[in-house]
Amino acid sequence: MAGELKLEIAISVDGYVAGPNQSEKEPLGEGGEQLHEWALKLHTWRERHGREGGEVNPSGELMEEALRGTGATIMGRKMFGGGPGPWGADPWTGWWGDDPPFHHPVFVLTNHERAPLELADTTFHFVSDGIESALAQAREAAGPKDIKLAGGANACQQYLAAGLVDEIQLNVAPVLLGGGERLFDNVGSDLKLEQTLVVHTPEVTHLRYRAGAGT
Amino acid sequence: MAGELKLEIAISVDGYVAGPNQSEKEPLGEGGEQLHEWALKLHTWRERHGREGGEVNPSGELMEEALRGTGATIMGRKMFGGGPGPWGADPWTGWWGDDPPFHHPVFVLTNHERAPLELADTTFHFVSDGIESALAQAREAAGPKDIKLAGGANACQQYLAAGLVDEIQLNVAPVLLGGGERLFDNVGSDLKLEQTLVVHTPEVTHLRYRAGAGT
């Protein structure tokens, strides 16, 4: 049985997945780092990023479960970074250094062709022929495991609007950003949701939904 | 000790408290009634509205607790209904019939003066000199009990932007509306939130936050 496409993303109470005025200095926009504070404290996250210590709690258990079940990741060009336009002669290699924390194939949606980039045991594939092609390639790479749709807003909106997402997990951080990129812009109301899991710590609430084409 | 101003409202996963194209026939907009389906099934709600039966679950317990603790309600003109502009000679008396389910004073924000309207043990007071006046009057009427800010979006936004809300409870229904009135438009990012309670059933998740002026 093929894996599912699972959107998992940190979001503010007012619905933003990045704050206003994104820049190279503040890639998540003003205030956007607050969306991820809960994650950076987790033992699971820290271990994955080569650091010690950290909290063990229900958020960490969800993260462990997702890491075990994920065989490929899809992300938008903006999340991969390096600015818009052609890649150039000495192209950007991502935010994550020489040993990215994915440890599985990552498919980057882009309008500009580029050869695969291999960094330790993570290979970035650049897909310029559309979201369905990226999903098919990711599904092939993931085998029986799931595919994580990691962001940013635009990539998520395209997959949601096309009805290709099987599960949505919102990690709701207790913060208002007041502007920036909304997850659910341009998605419409056709998707039918079924609430399947709610897990919370004092710092975040995880809301999980099955997404379907409806009746 | 004076009561607190508590915003409690049903909201879609994509952040809307009413759907698109609100009309007299669909006062909550297209799809907006889905936001309240969980509530209408509750024994507590049905009893309050003179009906029998209904479910007893954690959502109902929260509703009971709120009903016991609330001494006054504030709402916007649009939520009270009857269309915009002056009230006229035979004015609209609300959506709730001869015995409205509030059983305490209700303060309606409006730009147009009107004498109080008494229906059974609920009196509607029409406040045309601003949100702070309405809050002061509601607090006086509520005594030691809390004041519920019931909606709609515009009234909530005004109180949130002014930093006058002590607690926010979002009743998140598993639905996308794709358009309509967003709760958090025009609110900005100044409010600091602390997540204080998460309660869920399969049909709704209640997210409660303390709201403060921040650091």
Short mmCIF file of N, CA and C in Angstrom, two decimals, chain A residues 8 15 43 47 60 74 76 98 104 112 120 124 132 139-140 145 152 180-181 184 205:
data_model
loop_
_atom_site.label_atom_id
_atom_site.label_comp_id
_atom_site.label_asym_id
_atom_site.label_seq_id
_atom_site.Cartn_x
_atom_site.Cartn_y
_atom_site.Cartn_z
N GLU A 8 2.14 18.71 7.48
CA GLU A 8 2.33 19.05 8.89
C GLU A 8 3.04 20.38 8.96
N GLY A 15 -3.71 32.02 12.05
CA GLY A 15 -3.69 31.31 10.78
C GLY A 15 -2.49 31.51 9.87
N HIS A 43 13.48 17.01 22.97
CA HIS A 43 14.61 16.09 22.87
C HIS A 43 14.71 15.51 21.46
N GLU A 47 18.01 15.96 19.23
CA GLU A 47 18.80 14.80 18.86
C GLU A 47 18.96 14.75 17.33
N GLY A 60 6.79 15.51 21.47
CA GLY A 60 7.95 14.75 21.01
C GLY A 60 7.55 13.38 20.49
N ILE A 74 8.26 16.79 0.68
CA ILE A 74 8.06 17.75 -0.40
C ILE A 74 8.06 19.14 0.21
N GLY A 76 8.30 23.66 -0.87
CA GLY A 76 8.35 24.69 -1.88
C GLY A 76 9.74 25.30 -2.01
N ASP A 98 25.79 20.79 6.10
CA ASP A 98 26.32 19.64 5.36
C ASP A 98 25.58 18.34 5.64
N HIS A 104 16.28 11.42 4.18
CA HIS A 104 15.50 10.75 3.13
C HIS A 104 15.40 11.72 1.95
N HIS A 112 12.68 26.22 -11.96
CA HIS A 112 13.98 26.26 -12.61
C HIS A 112 14.71 24.94 -12.42
N ALA A 120 25.30 14.45 2.59
CA ALA A 120 25.27 13.28 3.49
C ALA A 120 24.20 12.31 2.99
N PHE A 124 18.42 16.22 -2.32
CA PHE A 124 17.39 17.14 -2.76
C PHE A 124 17.19 16.99 -4.26
N GLU A 132 1.99 17.42 -9.16
CA GLU A 132 1.62 16.00 -9.28
C GLU A 132 2.85 15.15 -9.60
N ARG A 139 6.38 9.65 -3.87
CA ARG A 139 5.70 8.39 -3.49
C ARG A 139 6.57 7.20 -3.89
N GLU A 140 7.15 7.28 -5.07
CA GLU A 140 8.06 6.22 -5.54
C GLU A 140 9.25 6.08 -4.59
N LYS A 145 6.25 4.06 2.99
CA LYS A 145 6.17 5.13 3.99
C LYS A 145 5.40 6.34 3.46
N GLY A 152 6.40 25.77 2.04
CA GLY A 152 5.70 26.79 2.78
C GLY A 152 4.24 26.91 2.36
N GLY A 180 1.37 38.19 7.23
CA GLY A 180 2.29 37.20 6.70
C GLY A 180 1.61 36.27 5.73
N GLU A 181 2.01 35.00 5.74
CA GLU A 181 1.44 34.03 4.79
C GLU A 181 0.46 33.12 5.49
N PHE A 184 -4.34 28.80 4.63
CA PHE A 184 -5.55 28.40 3.92
C PHE A 184 -6.04 29.39 2.88
N THR A 205 -0.72 23.14 20.53
CA THR A 205 -1.78 22.14 20.35
C THR A 205 -1.68 21.57 18.94
#
